[in-house]
Coordinates of C-alpha atoms in Angstrom, one line a residue:
M828 CA -1.2 -14.5 5.5
A829 CA 0.6 -11.3 4.7
N830 CA -0.3 -8.0 6.1
I831 CA -2.2 -6.0 3.4
D832 CA -1.1 -2.6 4.6
K833 CA 1.7 -2.4 2.0
D834 CA 2.8 0.8 0.3
C835 CA 1.1 1.1 -3.1
S836 CA 3.6 3.2 -5.0
T837 CA 3.9 2.4 -8.6
A838 CA 7.1 1.0 -10.1
Q839 CA 6.4 1.9 -13.7
P840 CA 3.1 3.5 -14.7
Q841 CA 3.1 2.0 -18.2
E842 CA 3.0 -1.6 -16.7
T843 CA -0.6 -2.3 -15.6
V844 CA -2.9 -5.2 -15.0
S845 CA -6.6 -4.7 -16.0
I846 CA -9.0 -6.3 -13.5
T847 CA -12.6 -6.1 -12.4
V848 CA -13.5 -5.7 -8.7
E849 CA -17.0 -6.2 -7.4
F850 CA -18.6 -5.6 -4.1
T851 CA -21.9 -7.0 -2.8
G852 CA -23.8 -7.6 0.5
G853 CA -23.5 -3.9 1.5
L854 CA -19.8 -3.5 0.8
E855 CA -20.6 -1.3 -2.2
M856 CA -21.6 1.5 0.2
L857 CA -17.9 1.9 1.1
F858 CA -17.2 2.6 -2.6
S859 CA -19.9 5.3 -3.4
N860 CA -22.6 2.6 -3.9
Q861 CA -20.8 1.5 -7.0
R862 CA -20.9 -2.3 -7.2
K863 CA -18.5 -2.9 -10.1
H864 CA -15.2 -1.3 -10.9
A865 CA -12.9 -1.8 -13.9
L866 CA -9.4 -1.0 -12.8
S867 CA -5.9 -0.8 -14.3
I868 CA -3.5 -1.2 -11.4
P869 CA 0.3 -1.2 -11.4
A870 CA 1.6 -4.6 -12.4
R871 CA 4.3 -4.4 -9.8
D872 CA 4.5 -3.0 -6.3
N873 CA 7.2 -0.5 -5.2
H874 CA 9.4 -3.5 -4.3
G875 CA 9.2 -4.8 -7.9
N876 CA 7.1 -7.8 -6.9
A877 CA 4.0 -8.8 -9.0
S878 CA 0.9 -7.1 -7.7
N879 CA -1.2 -9.5 -5.6
V880 CA -4.6 -9.3 -3.9
A881 CA -3.1 -7.7 -0.8
F882 CA -1.8 -4.9 -3.0
V883 CA -5.2 -4.5 -4.6
I884 CA -7.0 -4.3 -1.2
T885 CA -4.6 -1.5 -0.1
Y886 CA -5.0 0.2 -3.5
L887 CA -8.7 0.1 -3.1
C888 CA -8.6 1.6 0.4
E889 CA -6.2 4.4 -0.6
H890 CA -7.6 5.3 -4.1
L891 CA -11.2 4.1 -4.4
M892 CA -12.8 3.9 -1.0
K893 CA -14.8 7.1 -0.3
D894 CA -16.1 5.9 3.1
T895 CA -13.7 6.5 6.0
R896 CA -14.7 3.3 7.8
R897 CA -11.9 1.1 6.5
E898 CA -12.5 -1.3 9.4
L899 CA -15.6 -2.5 7.7
L900 CA -13.4 -4.1 5.0
I901 CA -10.1 -4.7 6.9
L902 CA -9.4 -6.0 10.4
D903 CA -6.0 -6.8 11.8
G904 CA -4.3 -6.3 8.5
T905 CA -6.4 -8.5 6.3
V906 CA -10.0 -8.8 5.0
R907 CA -12.2 -9.0 8.0
P908 CA -14.0 -12.3 8.9
G909 CA -17.4 -12.5 7.3
I910 CA -16.3 -11.2 3.9
L911 CA -16.0 -13.9 1.2
V912 CA -13.4 -13.1 -1.5
L913 CA -13.7 -14.9 -4.8
I914 CA -11.0 -14.8 -7.5
N915 CA -12.5 -15.6 -10.8
D916 CA -15.4 -17.3 -9.0
V917 CA -13.1 -19.4 -6.8
D918 CA -12.7 -19.0 -3.1
W919 CA -9.5 -17.1 -2.5
E920 CA -8.4 -19.7 0.1
L921 CA -7.9 -22.1 -2.8
E922 CA -5.9 -19.5 -4.7
G923 CA -3.4 -18.5 -2.0
E924 CA -5.6 -15.8 -0.3
D925 CA -4.0 -12.3 -0.4
Q926 CA -0.8 -13.6 -2.0
Y927 CA -2.5 -14.6 -5.3
E928 CA -0.6 -12.7 -8.1
L929 CA -3.0 -10.9 -10.4
Q930 CA -3.4 -11.7 -14.0
Q931 CA -4.9 -9.7 -16.8
G932 CA -8.7 -9.9 -16.8
D933 CA -9.0 -11.3 -13.2
N934 CA -12.3 -10.7 -11.4
L935 CA -12.3 -10.1 -7.7
L936 CA -15.6 -10.4 -5.8
F937 CA -16.0 -9.3 -2.2
V938 CA -19.2 -10.5 -0.6
S939 CA -20.2 -9.4 2.9
T940 CA -22.1 -12.1 4.9
L941 CA -22.4 -9.7 7.8
H942 CA -26.0 -8.5 8.2
G943 CA -27.8 -6.5 10.9
G944 CA -31.0 -7.9 12.3

């Protein structure tokens, strides 16, 4: 699994991928209590590679996350254990995890299974 702390500089601003990102199970609190986000992100990273889920996660942390507790989403350079990630309603483990290359209209769902008691 690749480290998701990549640089999120844009290659060409006119090239974008429109996606939807959703947060549930308490993760929405990291994003101003907004559950659903429609985003247009750069189609390529600063190395010219197609944007993937790792790129989106870094993009979210740098541009959308208002809460400073990044460790509630990321641990050791990847999505922390206990957070399910679905790509178009399919477990990301079946899609290549953070290396999945984004397509127009993709839906990413982050579900926290971590609950206090």
